[in-house]
PDB file of C-alpha atoms in Angstrom:
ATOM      1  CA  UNK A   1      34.988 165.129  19.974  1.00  0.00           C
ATOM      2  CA  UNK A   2      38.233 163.113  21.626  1.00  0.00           C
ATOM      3  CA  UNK A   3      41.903 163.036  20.258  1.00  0.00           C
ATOM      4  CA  UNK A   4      41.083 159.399  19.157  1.00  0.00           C
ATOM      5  CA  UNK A   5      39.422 161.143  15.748  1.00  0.00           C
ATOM      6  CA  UNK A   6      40.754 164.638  14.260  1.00  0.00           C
ATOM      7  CA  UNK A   7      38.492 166.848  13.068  1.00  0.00           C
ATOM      8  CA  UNK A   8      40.313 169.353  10.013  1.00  0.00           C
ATOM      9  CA  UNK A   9      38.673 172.051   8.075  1.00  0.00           C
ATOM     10  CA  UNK A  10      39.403 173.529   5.032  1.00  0.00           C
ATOM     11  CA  UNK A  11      37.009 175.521   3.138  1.00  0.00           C
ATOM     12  CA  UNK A  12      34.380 172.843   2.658  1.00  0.00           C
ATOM     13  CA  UNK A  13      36.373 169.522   2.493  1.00  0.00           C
ATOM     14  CA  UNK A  14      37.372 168.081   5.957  1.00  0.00           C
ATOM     15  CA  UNK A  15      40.012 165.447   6.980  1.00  0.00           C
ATOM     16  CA  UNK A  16      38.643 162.847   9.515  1.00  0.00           C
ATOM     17  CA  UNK A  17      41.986 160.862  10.985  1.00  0.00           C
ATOM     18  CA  UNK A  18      41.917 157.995  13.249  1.00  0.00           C
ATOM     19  CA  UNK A  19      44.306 159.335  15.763  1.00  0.00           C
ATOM     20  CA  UNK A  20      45.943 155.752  17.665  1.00  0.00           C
ATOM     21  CA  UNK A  21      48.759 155.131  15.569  1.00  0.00           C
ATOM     22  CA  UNK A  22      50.375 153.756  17.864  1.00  0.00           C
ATOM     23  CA  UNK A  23      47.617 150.675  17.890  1.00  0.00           C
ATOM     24  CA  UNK A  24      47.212 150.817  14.207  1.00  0.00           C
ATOM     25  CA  UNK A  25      43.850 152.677  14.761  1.00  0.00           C
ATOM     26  CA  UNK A  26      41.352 150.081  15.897  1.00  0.00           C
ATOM     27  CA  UNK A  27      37.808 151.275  15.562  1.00  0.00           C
ATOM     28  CA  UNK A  28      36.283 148.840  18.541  1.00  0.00           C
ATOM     29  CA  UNK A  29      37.072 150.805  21.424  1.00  0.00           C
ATOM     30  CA  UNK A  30      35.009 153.363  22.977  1.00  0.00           C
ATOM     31  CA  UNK A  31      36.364 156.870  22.616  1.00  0.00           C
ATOM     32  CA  UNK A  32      37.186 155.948  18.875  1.00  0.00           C
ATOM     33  CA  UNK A  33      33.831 155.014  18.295  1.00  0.00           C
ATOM     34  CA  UNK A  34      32.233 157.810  20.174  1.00  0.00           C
ATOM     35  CA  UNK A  35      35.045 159.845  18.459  1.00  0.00           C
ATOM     36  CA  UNK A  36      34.023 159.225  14.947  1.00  0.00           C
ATOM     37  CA  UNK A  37      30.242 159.133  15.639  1.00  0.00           C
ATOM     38  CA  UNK A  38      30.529 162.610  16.578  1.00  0.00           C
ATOM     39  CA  UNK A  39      32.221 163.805  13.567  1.00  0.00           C
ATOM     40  CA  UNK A  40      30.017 161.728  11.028  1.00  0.00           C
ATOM     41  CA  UNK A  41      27.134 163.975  13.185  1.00  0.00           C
ATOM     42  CA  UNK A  42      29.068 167.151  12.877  1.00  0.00           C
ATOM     43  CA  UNK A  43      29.761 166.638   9.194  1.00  0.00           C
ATOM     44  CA  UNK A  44      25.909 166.327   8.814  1.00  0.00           C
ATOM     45  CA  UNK A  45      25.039 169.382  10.637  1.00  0.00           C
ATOM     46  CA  UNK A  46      27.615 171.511   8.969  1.00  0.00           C
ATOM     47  CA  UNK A  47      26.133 173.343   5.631  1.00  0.00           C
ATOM     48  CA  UNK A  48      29.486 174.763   4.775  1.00  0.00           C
ATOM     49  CA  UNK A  49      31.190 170.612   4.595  1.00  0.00           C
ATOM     50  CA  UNK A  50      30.790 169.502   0.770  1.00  0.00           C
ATOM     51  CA  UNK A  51      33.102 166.452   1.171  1.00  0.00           C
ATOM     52  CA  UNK A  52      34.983 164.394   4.143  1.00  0.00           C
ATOM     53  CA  UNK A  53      38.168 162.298   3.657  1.00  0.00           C
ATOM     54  CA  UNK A  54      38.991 159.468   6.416  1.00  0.00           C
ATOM     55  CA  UNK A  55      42.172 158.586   6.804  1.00  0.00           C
ATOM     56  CA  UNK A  56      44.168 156.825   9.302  1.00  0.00           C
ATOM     57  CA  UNK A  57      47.387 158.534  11.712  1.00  0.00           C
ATOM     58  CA  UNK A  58      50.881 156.798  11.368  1.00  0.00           C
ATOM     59  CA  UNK A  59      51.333 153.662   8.578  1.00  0.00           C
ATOM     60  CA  UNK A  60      48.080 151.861   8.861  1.00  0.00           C
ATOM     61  CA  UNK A  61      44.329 152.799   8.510  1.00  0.00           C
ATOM     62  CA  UNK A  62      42.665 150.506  10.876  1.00  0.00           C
ATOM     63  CA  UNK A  63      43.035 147.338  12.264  1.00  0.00           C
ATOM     64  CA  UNK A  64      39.964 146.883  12.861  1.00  0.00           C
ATOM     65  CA  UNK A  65      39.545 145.228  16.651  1.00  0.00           C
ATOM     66  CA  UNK A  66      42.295 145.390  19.345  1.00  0.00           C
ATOM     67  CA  UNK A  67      43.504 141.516  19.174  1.00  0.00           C
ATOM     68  CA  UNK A  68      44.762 142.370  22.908  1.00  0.00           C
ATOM     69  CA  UNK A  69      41.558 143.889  24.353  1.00  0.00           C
ATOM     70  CA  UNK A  70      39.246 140.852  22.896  1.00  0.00           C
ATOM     71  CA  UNK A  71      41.697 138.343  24.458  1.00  0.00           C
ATOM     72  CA  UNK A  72      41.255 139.851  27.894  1.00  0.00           C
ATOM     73  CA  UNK A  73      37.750 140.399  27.744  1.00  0.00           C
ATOM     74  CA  UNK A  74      37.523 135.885  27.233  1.00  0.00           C
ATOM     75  CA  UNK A  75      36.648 135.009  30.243  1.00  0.00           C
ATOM     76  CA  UNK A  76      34.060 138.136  30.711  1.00  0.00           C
ATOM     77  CA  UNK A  77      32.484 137.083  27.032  1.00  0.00           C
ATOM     78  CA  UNK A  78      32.059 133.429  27.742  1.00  0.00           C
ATOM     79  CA  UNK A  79      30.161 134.184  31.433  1.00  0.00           C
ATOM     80  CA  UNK A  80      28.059 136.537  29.815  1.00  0.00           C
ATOM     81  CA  UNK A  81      27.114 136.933  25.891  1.00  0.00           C
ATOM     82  CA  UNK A  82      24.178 139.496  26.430  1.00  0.00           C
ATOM     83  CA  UNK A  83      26.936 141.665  27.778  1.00  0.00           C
ATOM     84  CA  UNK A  84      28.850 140.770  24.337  1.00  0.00           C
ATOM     85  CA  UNK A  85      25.368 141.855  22.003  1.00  0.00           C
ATOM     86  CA  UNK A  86      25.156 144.994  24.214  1.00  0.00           C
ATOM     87  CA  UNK A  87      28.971 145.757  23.455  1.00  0.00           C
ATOM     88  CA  UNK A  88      28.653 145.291  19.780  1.00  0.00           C
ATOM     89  CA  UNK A  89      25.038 147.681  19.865  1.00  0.00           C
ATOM     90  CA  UNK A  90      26.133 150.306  22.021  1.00  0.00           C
ATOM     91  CA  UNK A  91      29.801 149.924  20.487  1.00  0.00           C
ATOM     92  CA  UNK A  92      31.149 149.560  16.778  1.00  0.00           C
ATOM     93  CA  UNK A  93      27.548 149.234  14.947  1.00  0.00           C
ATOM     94  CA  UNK A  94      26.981 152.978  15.686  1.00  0.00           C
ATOM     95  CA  UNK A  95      29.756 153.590  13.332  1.00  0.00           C
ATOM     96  CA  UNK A  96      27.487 152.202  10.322  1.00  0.00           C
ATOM     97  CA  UNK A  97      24.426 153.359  11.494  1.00  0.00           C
ATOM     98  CA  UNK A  98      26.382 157.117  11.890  1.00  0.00           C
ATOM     99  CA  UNK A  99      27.788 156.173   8.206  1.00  0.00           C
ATOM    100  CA  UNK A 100      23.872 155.342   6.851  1.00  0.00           C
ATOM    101  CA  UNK A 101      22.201 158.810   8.080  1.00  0.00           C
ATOM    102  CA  UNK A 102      25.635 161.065   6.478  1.00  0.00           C
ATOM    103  CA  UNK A 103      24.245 163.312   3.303  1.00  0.00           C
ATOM    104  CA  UNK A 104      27.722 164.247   3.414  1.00  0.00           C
ATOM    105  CA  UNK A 105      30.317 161.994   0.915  1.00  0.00           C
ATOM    106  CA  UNK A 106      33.089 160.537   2.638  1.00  0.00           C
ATOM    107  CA  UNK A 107      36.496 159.786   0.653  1.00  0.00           C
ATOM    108  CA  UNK A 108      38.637 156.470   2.376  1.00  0.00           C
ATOM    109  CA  UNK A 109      41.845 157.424   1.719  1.00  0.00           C
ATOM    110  CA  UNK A 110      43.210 153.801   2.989  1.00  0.00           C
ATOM    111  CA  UNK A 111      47.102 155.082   3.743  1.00  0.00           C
ATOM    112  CA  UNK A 112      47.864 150.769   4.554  1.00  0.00           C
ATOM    113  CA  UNK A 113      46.397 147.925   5.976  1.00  0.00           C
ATOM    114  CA  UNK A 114      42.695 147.581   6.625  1.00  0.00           C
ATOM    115  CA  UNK A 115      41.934 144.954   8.515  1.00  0.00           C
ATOM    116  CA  UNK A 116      38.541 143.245   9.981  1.00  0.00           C
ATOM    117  CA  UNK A 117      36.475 145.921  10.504  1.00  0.00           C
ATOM    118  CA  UNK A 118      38.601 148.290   9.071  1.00  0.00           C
ATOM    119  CA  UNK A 119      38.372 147.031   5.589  1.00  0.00           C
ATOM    120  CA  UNK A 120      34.376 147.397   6.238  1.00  0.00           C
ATOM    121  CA  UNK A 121      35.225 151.163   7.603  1.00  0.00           C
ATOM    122  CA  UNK A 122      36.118 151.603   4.002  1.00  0.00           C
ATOM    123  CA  UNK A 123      33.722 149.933   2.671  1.00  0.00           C
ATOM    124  CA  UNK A 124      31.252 152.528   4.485  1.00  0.00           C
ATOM    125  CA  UNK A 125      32.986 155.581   2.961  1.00  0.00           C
ATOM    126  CA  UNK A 126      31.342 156.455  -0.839  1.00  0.00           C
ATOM    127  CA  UNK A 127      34.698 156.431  -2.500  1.00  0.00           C
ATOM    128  CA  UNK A 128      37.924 154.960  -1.641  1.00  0.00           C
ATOM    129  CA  UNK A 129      41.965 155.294  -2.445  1.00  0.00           C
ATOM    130  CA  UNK A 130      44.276 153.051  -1.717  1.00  0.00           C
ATOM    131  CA  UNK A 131      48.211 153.779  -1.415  1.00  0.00           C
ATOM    132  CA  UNK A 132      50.164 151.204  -3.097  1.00  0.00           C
ATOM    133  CA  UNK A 133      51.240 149.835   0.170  1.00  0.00           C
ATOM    134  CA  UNK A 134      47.783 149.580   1.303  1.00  0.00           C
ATOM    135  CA  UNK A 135      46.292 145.525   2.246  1.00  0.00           C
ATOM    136  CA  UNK A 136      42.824 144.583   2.571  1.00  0.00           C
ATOM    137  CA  UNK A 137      41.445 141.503   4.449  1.00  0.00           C
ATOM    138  CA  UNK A 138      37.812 140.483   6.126  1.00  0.00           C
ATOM    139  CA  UNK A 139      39.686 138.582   8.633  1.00  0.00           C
ATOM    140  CA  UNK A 140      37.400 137.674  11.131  1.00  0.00           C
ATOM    141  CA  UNK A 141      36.939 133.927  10.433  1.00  0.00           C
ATOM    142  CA  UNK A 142      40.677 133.913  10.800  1.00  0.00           C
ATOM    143  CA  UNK A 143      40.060 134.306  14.641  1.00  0.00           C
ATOM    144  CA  UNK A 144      36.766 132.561  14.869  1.00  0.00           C
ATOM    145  CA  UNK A 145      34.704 135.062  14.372  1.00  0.00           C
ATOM    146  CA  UNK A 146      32.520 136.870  11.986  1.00  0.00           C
ATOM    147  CA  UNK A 147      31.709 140.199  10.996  1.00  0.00           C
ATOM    148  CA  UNK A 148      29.784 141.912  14.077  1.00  0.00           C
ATOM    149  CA  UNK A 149      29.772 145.183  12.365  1.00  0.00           C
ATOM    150  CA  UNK A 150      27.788 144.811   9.235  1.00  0.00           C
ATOM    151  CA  UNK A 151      30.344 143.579   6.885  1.00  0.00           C
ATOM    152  CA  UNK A 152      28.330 140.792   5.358  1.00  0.00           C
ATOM    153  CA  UNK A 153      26.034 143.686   4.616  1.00  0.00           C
ATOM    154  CA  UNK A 154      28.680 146.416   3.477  1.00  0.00           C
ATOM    155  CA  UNK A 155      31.110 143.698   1.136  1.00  0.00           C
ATOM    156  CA  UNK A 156      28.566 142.090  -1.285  1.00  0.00           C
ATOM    157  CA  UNK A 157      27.617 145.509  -2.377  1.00  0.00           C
ATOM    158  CA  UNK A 158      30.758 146.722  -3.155  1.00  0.00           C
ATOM    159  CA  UNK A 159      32.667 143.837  -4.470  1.00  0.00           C
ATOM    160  CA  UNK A 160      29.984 141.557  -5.717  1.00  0.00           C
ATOM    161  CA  UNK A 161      28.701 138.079  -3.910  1.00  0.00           C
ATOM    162  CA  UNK A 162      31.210 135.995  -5.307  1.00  0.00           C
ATOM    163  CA  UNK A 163      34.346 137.982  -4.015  1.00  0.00           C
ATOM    164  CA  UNK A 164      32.526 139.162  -0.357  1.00  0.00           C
ATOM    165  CA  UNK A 165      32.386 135.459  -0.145  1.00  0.00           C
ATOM    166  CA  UNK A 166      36.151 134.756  -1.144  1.00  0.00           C
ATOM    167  CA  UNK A 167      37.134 137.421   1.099  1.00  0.00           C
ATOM    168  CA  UNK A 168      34.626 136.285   4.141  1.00  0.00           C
ATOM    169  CA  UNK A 169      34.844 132.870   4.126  1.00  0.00           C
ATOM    170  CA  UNK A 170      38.854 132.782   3.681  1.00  0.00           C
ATOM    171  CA  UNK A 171      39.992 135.719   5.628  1.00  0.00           C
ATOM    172  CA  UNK A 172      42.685 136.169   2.813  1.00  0.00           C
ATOM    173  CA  UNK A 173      44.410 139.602   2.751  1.00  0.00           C
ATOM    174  CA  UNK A 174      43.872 141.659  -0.689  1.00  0.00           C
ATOM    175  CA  UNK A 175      46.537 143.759  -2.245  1.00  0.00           C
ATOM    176  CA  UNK A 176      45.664 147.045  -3.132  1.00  0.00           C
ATOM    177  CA  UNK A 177      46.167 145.956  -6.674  1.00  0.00           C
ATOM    178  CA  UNK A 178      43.632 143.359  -6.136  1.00  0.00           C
ATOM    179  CA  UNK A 179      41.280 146.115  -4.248  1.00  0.00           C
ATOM    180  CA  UNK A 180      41.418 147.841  -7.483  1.00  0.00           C
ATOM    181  CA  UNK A 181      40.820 144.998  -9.984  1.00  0.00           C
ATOM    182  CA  UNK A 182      37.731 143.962  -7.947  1.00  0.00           C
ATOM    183  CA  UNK A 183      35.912 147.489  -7.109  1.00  0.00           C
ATOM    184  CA  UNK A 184      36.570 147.329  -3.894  1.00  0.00           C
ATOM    185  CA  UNK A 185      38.555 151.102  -4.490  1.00  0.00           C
ATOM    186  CA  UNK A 186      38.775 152.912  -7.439  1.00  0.00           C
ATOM    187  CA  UNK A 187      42.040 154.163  -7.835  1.00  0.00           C
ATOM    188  CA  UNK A 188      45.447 153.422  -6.276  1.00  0.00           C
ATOM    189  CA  UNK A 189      48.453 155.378  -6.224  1.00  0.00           C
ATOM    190  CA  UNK A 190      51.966 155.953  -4.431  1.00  0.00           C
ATOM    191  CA  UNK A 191      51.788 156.429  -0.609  1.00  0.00           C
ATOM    192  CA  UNK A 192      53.395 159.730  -0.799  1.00  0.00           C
ATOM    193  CA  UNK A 193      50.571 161.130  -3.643  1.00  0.00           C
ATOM    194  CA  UNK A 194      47.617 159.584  -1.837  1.00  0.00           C
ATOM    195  CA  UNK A 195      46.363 162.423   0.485  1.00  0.00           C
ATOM    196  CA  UNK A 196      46.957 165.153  -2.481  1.00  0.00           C
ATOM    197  CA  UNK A 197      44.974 162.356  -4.978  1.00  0.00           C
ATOM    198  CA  UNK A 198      42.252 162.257  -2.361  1.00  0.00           C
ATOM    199  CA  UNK A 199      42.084 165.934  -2.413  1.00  0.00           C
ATOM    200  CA  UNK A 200      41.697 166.819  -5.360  1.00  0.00           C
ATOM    201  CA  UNK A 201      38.845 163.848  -5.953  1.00  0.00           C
ATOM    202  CA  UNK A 202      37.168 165.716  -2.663  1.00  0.00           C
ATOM    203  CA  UNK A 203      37.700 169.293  -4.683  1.00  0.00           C
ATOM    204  CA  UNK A 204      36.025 167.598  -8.218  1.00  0.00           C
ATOM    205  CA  UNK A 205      32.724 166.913  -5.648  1.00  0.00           C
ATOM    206  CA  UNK A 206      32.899 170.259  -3.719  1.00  0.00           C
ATOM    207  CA  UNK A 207      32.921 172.306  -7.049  1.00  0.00           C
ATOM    208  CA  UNK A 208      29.437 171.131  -7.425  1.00  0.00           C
ATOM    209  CA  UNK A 209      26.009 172.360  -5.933  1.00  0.00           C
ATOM    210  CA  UNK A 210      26.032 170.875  -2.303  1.00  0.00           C
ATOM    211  CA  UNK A 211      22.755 170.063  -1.616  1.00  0.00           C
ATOM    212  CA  UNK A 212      22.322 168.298  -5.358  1.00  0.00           C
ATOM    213  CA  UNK A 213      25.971 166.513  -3.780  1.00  0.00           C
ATOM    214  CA  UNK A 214      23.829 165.472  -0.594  1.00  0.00           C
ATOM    215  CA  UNK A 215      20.523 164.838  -2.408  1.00  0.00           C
ATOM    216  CA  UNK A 216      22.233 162.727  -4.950  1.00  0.00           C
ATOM    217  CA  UNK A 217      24.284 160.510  -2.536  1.00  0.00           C
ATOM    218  CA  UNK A 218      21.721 159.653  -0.793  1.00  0.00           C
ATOM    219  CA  UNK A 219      19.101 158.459  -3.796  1.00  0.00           C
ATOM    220  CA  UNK A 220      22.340 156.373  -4.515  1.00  0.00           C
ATOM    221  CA  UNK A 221      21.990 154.670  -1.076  1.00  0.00           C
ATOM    222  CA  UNK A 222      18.618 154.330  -1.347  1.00  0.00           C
ATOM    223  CA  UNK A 223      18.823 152.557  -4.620  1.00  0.00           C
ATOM    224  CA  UNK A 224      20.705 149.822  -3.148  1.00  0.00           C
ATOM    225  CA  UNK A 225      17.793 148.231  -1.568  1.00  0.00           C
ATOM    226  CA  UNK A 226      15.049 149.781  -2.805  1.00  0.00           C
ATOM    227  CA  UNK A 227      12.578 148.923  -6.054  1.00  0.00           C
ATOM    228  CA  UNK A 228      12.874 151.062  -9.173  1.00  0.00           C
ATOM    229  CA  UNK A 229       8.972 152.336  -8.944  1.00  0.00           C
ATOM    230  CA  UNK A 230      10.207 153.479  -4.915  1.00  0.00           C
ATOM    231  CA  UNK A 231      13.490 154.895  -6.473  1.00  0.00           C
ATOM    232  CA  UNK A 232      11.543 156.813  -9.262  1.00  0.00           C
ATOM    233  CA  UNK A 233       9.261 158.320  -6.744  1.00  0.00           C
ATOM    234  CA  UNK A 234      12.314 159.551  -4.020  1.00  0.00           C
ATOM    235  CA  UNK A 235      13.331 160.886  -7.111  1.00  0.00           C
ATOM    236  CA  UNK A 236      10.731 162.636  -8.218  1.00  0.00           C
ATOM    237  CA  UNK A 237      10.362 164.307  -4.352  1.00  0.00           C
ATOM    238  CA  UNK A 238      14.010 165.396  -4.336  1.00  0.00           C
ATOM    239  CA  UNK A 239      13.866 166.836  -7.734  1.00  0.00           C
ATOM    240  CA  UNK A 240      10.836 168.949  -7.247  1.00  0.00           C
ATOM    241  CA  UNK A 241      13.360 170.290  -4.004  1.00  0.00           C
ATOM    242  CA  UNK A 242      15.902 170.831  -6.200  1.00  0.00           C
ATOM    243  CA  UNK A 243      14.405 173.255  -8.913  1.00  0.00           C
ATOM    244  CA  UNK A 244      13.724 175.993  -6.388  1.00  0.00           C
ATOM    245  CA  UNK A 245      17.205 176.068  -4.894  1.00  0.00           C
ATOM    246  CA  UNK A 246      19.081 179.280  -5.677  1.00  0.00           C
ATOM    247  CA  UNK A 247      22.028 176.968  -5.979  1.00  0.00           C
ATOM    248  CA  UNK A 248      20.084 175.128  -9.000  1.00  0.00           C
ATOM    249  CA  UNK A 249      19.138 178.832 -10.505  1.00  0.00           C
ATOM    250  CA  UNK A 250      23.287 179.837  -9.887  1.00  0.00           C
ATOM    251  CA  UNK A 251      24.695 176.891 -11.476  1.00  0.00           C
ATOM    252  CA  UNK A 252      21.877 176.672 -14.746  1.00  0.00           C
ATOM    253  CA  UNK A 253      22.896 180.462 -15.685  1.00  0.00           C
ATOM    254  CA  UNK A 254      26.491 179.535 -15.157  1.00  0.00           C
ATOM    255  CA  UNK A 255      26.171 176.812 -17.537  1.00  0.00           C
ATOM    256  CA  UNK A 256      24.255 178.465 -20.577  1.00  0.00           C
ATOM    257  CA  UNK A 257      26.835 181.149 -20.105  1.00  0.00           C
ATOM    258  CA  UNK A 258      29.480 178.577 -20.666  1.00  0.00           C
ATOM    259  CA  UNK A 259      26.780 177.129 -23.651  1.00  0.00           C
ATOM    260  CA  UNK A 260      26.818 181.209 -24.903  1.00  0.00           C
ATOM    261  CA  UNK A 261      31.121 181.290 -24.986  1.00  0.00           C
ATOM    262  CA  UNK A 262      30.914 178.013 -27.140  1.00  0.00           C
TER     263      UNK A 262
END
């Protein structure tokens, strides 16, 4: 774990926080990527973590790329594009391949602009907030560019093909009124209520049975791509798991109790 990505505990949710404020949090360098690949894996191996909300330090949640950084690394990127592919590999796309093997859901709580890859950060989380003040944009044909890690996977499936294409092909920035109209979050409140709304959507999902949490989330990722008969039979293998959990035995006598009370 570095500085560039907090790591907060407390009881079973924990508070991720991209920790360079003072570069509005850009995901592309090295120590933040390392930084947050570590705590996706750390979530994961954790029994005790129920739920995760990301946020971002200081007014923004990411930027996405360091404008700066990818103008001086021109010259080097023009001599050499393997040494670009091995950058993007080795760099940023373990961040969605981190995001793809987490049991664990992940809240965005987007605190202000994501930008570029940060508005496919969110994307990656399983639920997202937005503060009022909060912006959206996939940006990268803006700079002549596209989406090197995985947007034009990540936005079709949460906003539909028609509006990943609006927001792809015109690099347009997206209020957070917008964000909400279109699915792209879910709810969107005041800045100042946005960590406390974020908390207690975390403490709704901890309440439940964890590993029913973990089993569930990730049947729901698998049904993104996979065939209902395939769906049906994951399933069918998680649910025969499930019904010899002492958590499933805990939480059926605590609900015919409830059924007993009336």
């Amino acid at each position: 774990m570095t500085d560039a990505v907090l790591y907060e505990q407390d009881g079973g949710i924990v508070t991720l926080t991209l920790n360079r404020p003072e570069k509005r949090n850009p995901i592309s360098e090295r120590d933040v990527v390392d930084g947050l690949v570590a705590a996706l894996g750390r979530l994961g191996a954790d029994p005790s973590v129920r739920v995760a909300i990301l946020t971002g330090a200081g007014s923004a949640f990411s930027s996405g790329g360091d404008l700066r950084a990818m103008q001086d690394a021109l010259e080097e990127r023009a001599r050499d594009p393997g040494a670009t592919m091995a950058y993007y590999t080795q760099g940023i796309q373990r961040i969605p391949l981190a995001f793809e093997a987490l049991d664990v859901p992940v809240i965005a709580a987007v605190n202000g602009p994501a930008i570029g890859a940060g508005t496919d950060l969110a994307c990656l989380c399983d639920l997202r907030i937005a503060a009022d003040t909060a912006r959206f944009a996939e940006s990268f044909v803006k700079i002549g560019i596209i989406p090197g890690d995985g947007g034009a996977w990540l936005l079709p499936r949460v906003v539909g093909w028609s509006k990943a294409c609006e927001m792809a092909l015109t690099g347009d920035v997206v209020s957070a009124e917008e964000a909400l109209a279109c699915g792209l979050v879910s709810q969107v409140v005041p800045g100042a209520e946005l960590m406390a709304a974020s908390r207690r959507l975390a403490e709704r999902i901890a309440v439940n049975p964890p590993q029913a949490v973990r089993a569930t989330k990730r049947l729901l990722r698998e049904g993104r791509f996979a065939t209902l008969p395939s769906l049906l039979q994951l399933s069918a293998h998680a649910q025969a798991i499930a019904h010899t959990t002492a958590e499933h035995r805990e939480a059926l006598a605590r609900a015919l109790a409830r059924t007993a009370k009336g």
